Amino acid sequence: MNFEYTDEDKEFMQSFRNFCKKEIEPVADEIEEAGRVPAEIFKKLADLGYSGLLIPAEYGGLDLGYLRATLAQEILSEFCGSTFFSVGASFGLFALPVAEFGTEAQKRKYLPPVLSGEKVGCLGVTEPGAGSDVAGITSTARFVEGKYILSGQKTYITNAPIADFMIVLCKTISEEGKATGQTSFLLETDRKGVSLGKPMKKMGLRGSPTGEIFLENVEANEEDILGRKGRGFLITMEAFNRERLALGAYSLGVMNACIRESKKFAGTRKAFGKLISKHQAVAHMISDMIIKTEAVRLLLYETAWMMDHYKDKQKKGMVLHNDLEVDMGARVAEVKLMASTYAREVCNLAVQIHGGAGYMDEYKVSRYYRDIKLAEIGGGTSEIQKQIISHSESRRL
Ligand SMILES: Cc1cc2nc3c(=O)[nH]c(=O)nc-3n(C[C@H](O)[C@H](O)[C@H](O)COP(=O)(O)OP(=O)(O)OC[C@H]3O[C@@H](n4cnc5c(N)ncnc54)[C@H](O)[C@@H]3O)c2cc1C
């Protein structure tokens, strides 16, 4: 076992951290107020290679692997959650499935403008009537006279209000009216019949726009299908699996930030004639924050390492790791569940250490506390992660 960073890792992390401190941290509050991440930040992150962390070199990516991608996502999240989510929806939720399942023509059309940060992508799965229950979506793609006619509504979609391109999941219906599974469609958002809702007002991550997509008799053809007809559910599950690992990295980044801000505050604020850090109750809160953070770090990094190490050795999602059979889908669910739960607890402690100041927008922990809740909901709720883990275990009983 070796948990040491290589010199290359250290150099990569240091330069990315320097960039985030210089370019992202100073504008995090402005991003929140503006309700969106400036286009220049998409472009600057793209120039640094952040857009292509997991994209093969032939499509302009760096293909650094999951562990390095995790380290970069953790650092970005430490400085601005909204930026992490908004660029993540474009570079990750949209571009990665295109790189993995798209045709050559689709990759040539969609990847360069998104990976350069010029255009924005999103992934539309959730609907007003179905979120956790992805199989229960009701948007349809009816096959009529050689074309698909898409109708339905998507909601809570990250980047929808600003997206140029989208992947949308629909139930496919044959000419005879028979349901033929779910299919992912890859479309421009200015196609006739598509309309985008206004940014929704929300509790946190206010700089990452969230909204609806309306599909009213949108025409699509075979070339607009991502992957194969009827494979949309599997493509979506693959995208969610990656998102869950990334949400582990987001949670860890926020925990790092909470510890940093809490130590700073506890080391300057006095009560009863001494620094609050000298009060044992406060010092113990920081101990609790540290152990939760380090537990997440270990599980997350090891899982990211396993995703890289066993990339081509998985059989139906199972790998043999230290003589144990590991279901990688369940392992990623464990990371997401543990990281988001602990991160919410750590944010709560950070606000508590700040006292009244922690309730004020002027202090960063107030934003972390509002933002972190999404980690327990997006990419599949905590309850769904528990389902995934328990189903995987019960299969092996
Ligand atoms: C800010 C934000 C950004 C988002 N971005 C995107 C995006 O980019 N693309 C996208 O497609 N979606 C996106 N979502 C949607 C998100 O993925 C869903 O909100 C989430 O999957 C939960 O679905 P739901 O809201 O319909 O809740 P529901 O599925 O209705 O769940 C409600 C409650 O019931 C519980 N529940 C449901 N089923 C079960 C079960 N079988 N067992 C136990 N408990 C259960 C849930 O855990 C939850 O507590 C976003 C959401 C938010 C808030």
XYZ file of C-alpha atoms and ligand atoms in Angstrom:
450
model
C 0.000 0.000 0.000
C 1.214 3.453 -0.765
C -0.688 6.579 0.177
C 2.028 9.046 -0.760
C 1.365 11.613 -3.454
C 3.819 11.465 -6.336
C 5.810 14.595 -7.177
C 3.591 14.952 -10.219
C 0.452 14.805 -8.014
C 1.897 17.440 -5.686
C 2.767 19.754 -8.542
C -0.665 19.291 -10.130
C -2.496 19.940 -6.851
C -0.381 22.962 -5.967
C -0.840 24.656 -9.307
C -4.590 23.963 -9.351
C -4.936 25.213 -5.767
C -3.047 28.397 -6.693
C -5.415 28.929 -9.608
C -8.528 28.428 -7.448
C -7.236 30.758 -4.744
C -6.448 33.451 -7.276
C -9.323 33.131 -9.737
C -12.244 31.453 -7.943
C -12.115 32.285 -4.227
C -12.256 36.079 -4.685
C -15.377 35.861 -6.875
C -17.318 33.121 -5.014
C -19.704 35.634 -3.416
C -20.204 37.473 -6.722
C -21.046 34.158 -8.409
C -23.667 33.505 -5.744
C -25.181 36.958 -6.224
C -25.115 36.820 -10.021
C -26.753 33.395 -9.991
C -24.324 31.967 -12.510
C -20.676 31.181 -13.072
C -19.094 33.662 -15.515
C -18.271 32.274 -18.950
C -14.591 33.234 -18.407
C -14.376 30.797 -15.504
C -15.662 27.952 -17.687
C -13.021 28.950 -20.230
C -10.182 29.333 -17.731
C -10.935 25.961 -16.145
C -11.106 24.446 -19.611
C -7.717 25.970 -20.512
C -6.232 24.358 -17.413
C -7.563 20.968 -18.518
C -10.238 20.682 -15.802
C -12.908 20.080 -18.474
C -11.113 17.024 -19.807
C -9.859 15.361 -16.624
C -11.573 12.095 -17.597
C -11.871 12.642 -21.369
C -9.589 10.659 -23.730
C -6.740 12.621 -25.349
C -8.139 11.996 -28.845
C -11.065 14.269 -27.969
C -8.915 16.940 -26.396
C -8.960 15.670 -22.803
C -6.150 14.967 -20.337
C -7.534 11.576 -19.228
C -5.799 11.828 -15.852
C -7.935 9.161 -14.199
C -10.412 9.202 -11.326
C -7.938 9.792 -8.507
C -6.483 12.934 -10.056
C -9.949 14.116 -11.104
C -11.091 13.607 -7.512
C -8.192 15.674 -6.170
C -9.002 18.512 -8.563
C -12.751 18.400 -7.779
C -11.978 18.466 -4.062
C -9.823 21.574 -4.455
C -12.362 23.439 -6.609
C -15.163 22.618 -4.132
C -13.111 24.005 -1.268
C -13.352 27.418 -2.912
C -16.742 27.519 -4.674
C -19.483 24.893 -4.614
C -21.550 26.618 -7.307
C -18.626 26.565 -9.715
C -18.034 22.894 -8.977
C -21.696 22.060 -9.779
C -22.175 24.248 -12.823
C -18.954 23.287 -14.602
C -19.430 19.700 -13.389
C -22.836 19.439 -15.091
C -21.307 20.626 -18.365
C -17.920 18.877 -18.332
C -19.039 15.786 -16.410
C -22.757 15.042 -16.659
C -22.937 16.172 -20.306
C -19.496 15.740 -21.912
C -18.474 12.428 -20.320
C -21.463 10.417 -21.608
C -20.948 12.006 -25.046
C -17.268 10.968 -25.003
C -18.158 7.477 -23.859
C -21.317 6.657 -25.814
C -21.444 9.216 -28.654
C -20.828 8.530 -32.333
C -17.789 10.141 -33.967
C -20.063 12.777 -35.508
C -21.627 13.595 -32.123
C -18.216 13.825 -30.448
C -16.933 16.152 -33.168
C -20.009 18.344 -32.921
C -20.511 18.573 -29.169
C -17.205 17.971 -27.394
C -14.938 20.772 -28.703
C -17.270 23.678 -27.827
C -18.132 22.229 -24.401
C -14.604 21.175 -23.436
C -13.286 24.617 -24.415
C -15.868 26.229 -22.135
C -17.555 28.135 -24.971
C -20.821 26.217 -24.781
C -22.630 24.777 -21.798
C -24.208 21.336 -21.487
C -26.653 19.702 -19.090
C -28.209 16.319 -18.353
C -31.999 16.197 -18.030
C -33.350 13.128 -16.266
C -35.511 14.319 -13.337
C -39.149 15.240 -13.967
C -41.874 16.774 -11.799
C -43.279 13.273 -11.213
C -40.075 11.196 -11.055
C -36.625 11.760 -9.551
C -35.386 8.779 -7.552
C -37.573 6.519 -9.672
C -35.789 7.054 -12.991
C -37.768 4.196 -14.558
C -40.937 6.189 -13.823
C -40.218 9.167 -16.121
C -43.047 10.060 -18.512
C -41.347 12.195 -21.193
C -41.811 10.358 -24.460
C -40.085 9.986 -27.799
C -42.707 8.637 -30.217
C -41.484 7.144 -33.474
C -43.622 8.652 -36.232
C -42.837 8.420 -39.957
C -39.105 7.911 -39.537
C -38.648 10.557 -36.830
C -38.911 10.784 -33.065
C -41.289 13.343 -31.561
C -40.201 14.306 -28.034
C -42.673 15.638 -25.456
C -42.420 16.144 -21.719
C -40.868 18.207 -18.953
C -37.626 17.995 -17.007
C -37.052 19.824 -13.748
C -34.295 20.737 -11.246
C -31.738 20.477 -14.054
C -28.353 22.041 -13.317
C -27.420 24.564 -16.049
C -30.780 24.204 -17.843
C -31.381 27.991 -17.889
C -28.022 28.621 -19.589
C -27.488 25.402 -21.545
C -26.668 25.277 -25.249
C -26.799 21.485 -25.405
C -28.563 18.775 -23.457
C -28.922 15.064 -23.005
C -32.555 14.208 -22.228
C -33.932 10.847 -21.215
C -37.255 9.782 -22.739
C -39.420 6.688 -22.928
C -39.333 5.458 -26.505
C -42.663 4.503 -28.074
C -42.843 2.588 -31.357
C -45.021 3.528 -34.323
C -47.521 0.912 -33.087
C -47.628 2.599 -29.659
C -45.481 -0.019 -27.870
C -43.050 1.094 -25.102
C -39.491 0.175 -26.120
C -37.461 1.211 -23.065
C -35.705 4.510 -22.377
C -33.440 6.371 -24.784
C -31.061 9.307 -24.271
C -31.251 12.076 -26.890
C -28.479 14.560 -27.542
C -29.841 17.892 -28.738
C -29.232 21.626 -29.025
C -31.479 23.640 -26.717
C -32.434 26.033 -29.533
C -34.151 23.260 -31.476
C -37.789 24.019 -32.358
C -40.112 22.953 -29.540
C -37.504 23.180 -26.739
C -37.926 25.901 -24.123
C -35.959 26.548 -20.972
C -37.417 27.816 -17.702
C -36.071 30.652 -15.584
C -33.492 29.848 -12.884
C -35.314 28.451 -9.848
C -34.828 30.139 -6.478
C -33.137 27.795 -4.079
C -31.634 27.223 -0.616
C -28.001 27.034 -1.650
C -25.593 26.746 -4.580
C -27.214 29.899 -5.845
C -24.474 30.521 -8.385
C -25.255 27.238 -10.138
C -28.434 27.826 -12.165
C -31.127 25.145 -11.882
C -34.240 24.963 -14.033
C -36.777 23.267 -16.225
C -36.687 21.980 -19.788
C -39.936 21.809 -21.759
C -40.171 19.527 -24.779
C -43.128 20.236 -27.064
C -43.198 18.017 -30.128
C -39.444 18.325 -30.630
C -38.294 16.506 -33.763
C -35.275 14.230 -33.442
C -33.830 11.484 -35.594
C -31.552 8.458 -35.242
C -28.435 10.674 -35.329
C -29.656 12.433 -32.181
C -29.699 9.236 -30.126
C -26.861 8.900 -27.628
C -25.641 5.318 -27.492
C -28.311 2.923 -28.709
C -32.084 3.100 -28.659
C -33.337 1.547 -25.427
C -29.976 2.039 -23.613
C -30.820 5.367 -21.982
C -31.385 3.977 -18.504
C -27.927 2.341 -18.446
C -26.244 5.489 -19.793
C -27.989 7.499 -17.067
C -26.921 5.084 -14.318
C -23.327 5.292 -15.555
C -23.491 9.113 -15.424
C -24.996 9.018 -11.901
C -22.260 6.654 -10.732
C -19.587 9.148 -11.778
C -21.577 12.011 -10.297
C -21.699 10.188 -6.953
C -17.930 9.883 -6.800
C -17.641 13.565 -7.717
C -20.119 14.439 -4.950
C -17.795 12.621 -2.544
C -15.006 14.939 -3.720
C -17.305 17.969 -3.373
C -18.203 16.961 0.186
C -14.546 16.506 1.082
C -13.635 19.911 -0.363
C -16.347 21.577 1.719
C -15.168 19.739 4.852
C -11.605 20.983 4.255
C -12.975 24.520 3.940
C -15.045 24.169 7.136
C -11.980 23.077 9.122
C -9.890 25.913 7.690
C -12.492 28.582 8.452
C -13.324 27.163 11.907
C -9.675 27.017 13.010
C -9.189 30.573 11.801
C -12.248 31.808 13.692
C -11.607 29.803 16.884
C -8.008 31.059 16.894
C -9.061 34.729 16.998
C -12.445 34.893 18.756
C -12.365 35.257 22.525
C -15.015 34.364 25.125
C -14.687 34.355 28.918
C -11.223 35.859 28.631
C -9.657 33.258 26.355
C -9.662 32.123 22.760
C -12.653 29.895 22.072
C -10.194 27.295 20.673
C -9.001 26.899 24.283
C -12.485 25.893 25.419
C -12.520 22.120 25.338
C -16.013 21.888 23.809
C -14.891 23.952 20.802
C -11.577 22.075 20.472
C -13.496 18.800 20.477
C -15.829 20.041 17.746
C -12.737 20.600 15.604
C -11.502 17.066 16.482
C -14.849 15.656 15.331
C -14.604 17.606 12.086
C -11.108 16.294 11.450
C -11.858 12.607 12.025
C -14.947 12.698 9.818
C -12.987 14.441 7.082
C -10.084 11.991 7.216
C -12.453 8.988 7.144
C -14.080 10.368 3.988
C -10.694 11.127 2.445
C -9.536 7.524 2.843
C -12.686 5.880 1.475
C -12.951 8.367 -1.381
C -9.312 8.195 -2.490
C -9.196 4.421 -2.249
C -12.398 4.120 -4.303
C -11.107 6.554 -6.940
C -7.857 4.569 -7.046
C -9.871 1.350 -7.495
C -11.854 2.907 -10.364
C -8.539 3.615 -12.117
C -6.777 0.395 -11.166
C -9.623 -1.937 -12.135
C -10.884 0.138 -15.074
C -10.577 -2.677 -17.584
C -10.865 -5.541 -15.117
C -14.462 -5.152 -13.971
C -16.866 -8.004 -14.656
C -20.446 -6.721 -14.465
C -19.289 -3.989 -12.122
C -17.519 -6.431 -9.754
C -13.775 -6.374 -9.039
C -11.471 -8.575 -6.999
C -9.687 -6.306 -4.539
C -7.409 -7.763 -1.864
C -9.129 -11.140 -2.388
C -12.543 -9.596 -1.751
C -15.286 -9.207 -4.355
C -16.262 -5.547 -4.473
C -19.352 -4.222 -6.262
C -18.085 -0.872 -7.544
C -21.596 0.624 -7.867
C -22.249 -0.099 -4.195
C -18.772 1.092 -3.232
C -19.376 4.457 -4.912
C -22.783 4.663 -3.167
C -20.983 4.112 0.170
C -18.619 6.984 -0.625
C -21.475 9.321 -1.566
C -23.563 8.390 1.462
C -20.765 8.688 3.991
C -19.218 11.819 2.481
C -22.494 13.743 2.221
C -23.673 12.743 5.707
C -20.396 13.673 7.368
C -20.070 16.850 5.325
C -23.500 18.036 6.481
C -22.488 17.312 10.086
C -19.158 19.086 9.645
C -20.889 22.162 8.153
C -23.212 22.216 11.151
C -20.236 22.156 13.544
C -18.500 24.906 11.581
C -21.531 27.199 11.929
C -21.788 26.291 15.631
C -18.155 27.233 16.251
C -18.801 30.600 14.604
C -21.789 31.293 16.894
C -23.965 34.162 15.612
C -21.322 35.048 13.036
C -21.869 31.642 11.420
C -25.453 32.633 10.669
C -24.339 35.724 8.758
C -23.684 35.672 5.028
C -20.475 37.579 5.692
C -18.909 34.326 6.932
C -18.245 31.573 4.437
C -19.535 28.771 6.674
C -23.072 30.098 6.276
C -22.832 29.399 2.507
C -21.237 25.972 3.049
C -24.121 25.018 5.373
C -26.773 25.968 2.796
C -24.875 24.485 -0.129
C -23.983 21.110 1.351
C -27.562 19.820 1.618
C -27.615 19.063 -2.091
C -24.931 16.406 -1.584
C -27.545 14.311 0.251
C -30.134 14.751 -2.539
C -28.504 15.163 -5.969
C -27.175 12.167 -7.887
C -29.568 9.947 -5.892
C -30.691 10.632 -2.335
C -29.097 9.060 0.756
C -32.043 6.658 0.963
C -31.376 5.490 -2.590
C -27.651 5.000 -1.780
C -28.690 2.792 1.152
C -30.934 0.819 -1.218
C -28.031 0.289 -3.629
C -25.731 -0.871 -0.829
C -28.289 -3.191 0.782
C -29.385 -4.687 -2.570
C -25.771 -5.424 -3.418
C -25.232 -7.141 -0.072
C -28.474 -9.110 -0.211
C -27.509 -10.495 -3.646
C -24.493 -12.045 -1.966
C -26.221 -13.577 1.059
C -30.007 21.860 -7.033
C -30.380 20.604 -7.743
C -29.737 20.253 -8.927
C -30.128 19.110 -9.633
N -29.528 18.827 -10.840
C -30.029 17.806 -11.608
C -29.540 17.590 -12.934
O -28.619 18.256 -13.404
N -30.126 16.613 -13.679
C -31.147 15.829 -13.210
O -31.640 14.987 -13.943
N -31.611 15.997 -11.928
C -31.086 16.965 -11.137
N -31.557 17.164 -9.850
C -32.627 16.304 -9.353
C -32.151 15.291 -8.312
O -31.387 14.274 -8.912
C -33.423 14.732 -7.653
O -34.006 15.801 -6.900
C -33.142 13.557 -6.738
O -32.733 12.437 -7.483
C -34.375 13.186 -5.902
O -35.507 13.057 -6.692
P -36.862 13.841 -6.289
O -36.517 15.248 -6.038
O -37.876 13.556 -7.320
O -37.305 13.193 -4.929
P -38.205 11.885 -4.751
O -37.687 10.796 -5.605
O -39.629 12.253 -4.877
O -37.891 11.533 -3.218
C -38.520 12.188 -2.137
C -38.106 11.460 -0.852
O -38.524 10.076 -0.909
C -37.398 9.237 -0.741
N -37.551 8.037 -1.559
C -37.922 7.950 -2.854
N -37.903 6.670 -3.260
C -37.495 5.936 -2.208
C -37.251 4.547 -1.994
N -37.403 3.659 -2.973
N -36.826 4.149 -0.765
C -36.637 5.041 0.217
N -36.838 6.367 0.081
C -37.254 6.810 -1.116
C -36.200 10.056 -1.194
O -34.977 9.562 -0.644
C -36.577 11.426 -0.655
O -36.278 11.472 0.711
C -31.148 18.275 -9.117
C -31.765 18.592 -7.888
C -31.413 19.744 -7.220
C -32.118 20.061 -5.938
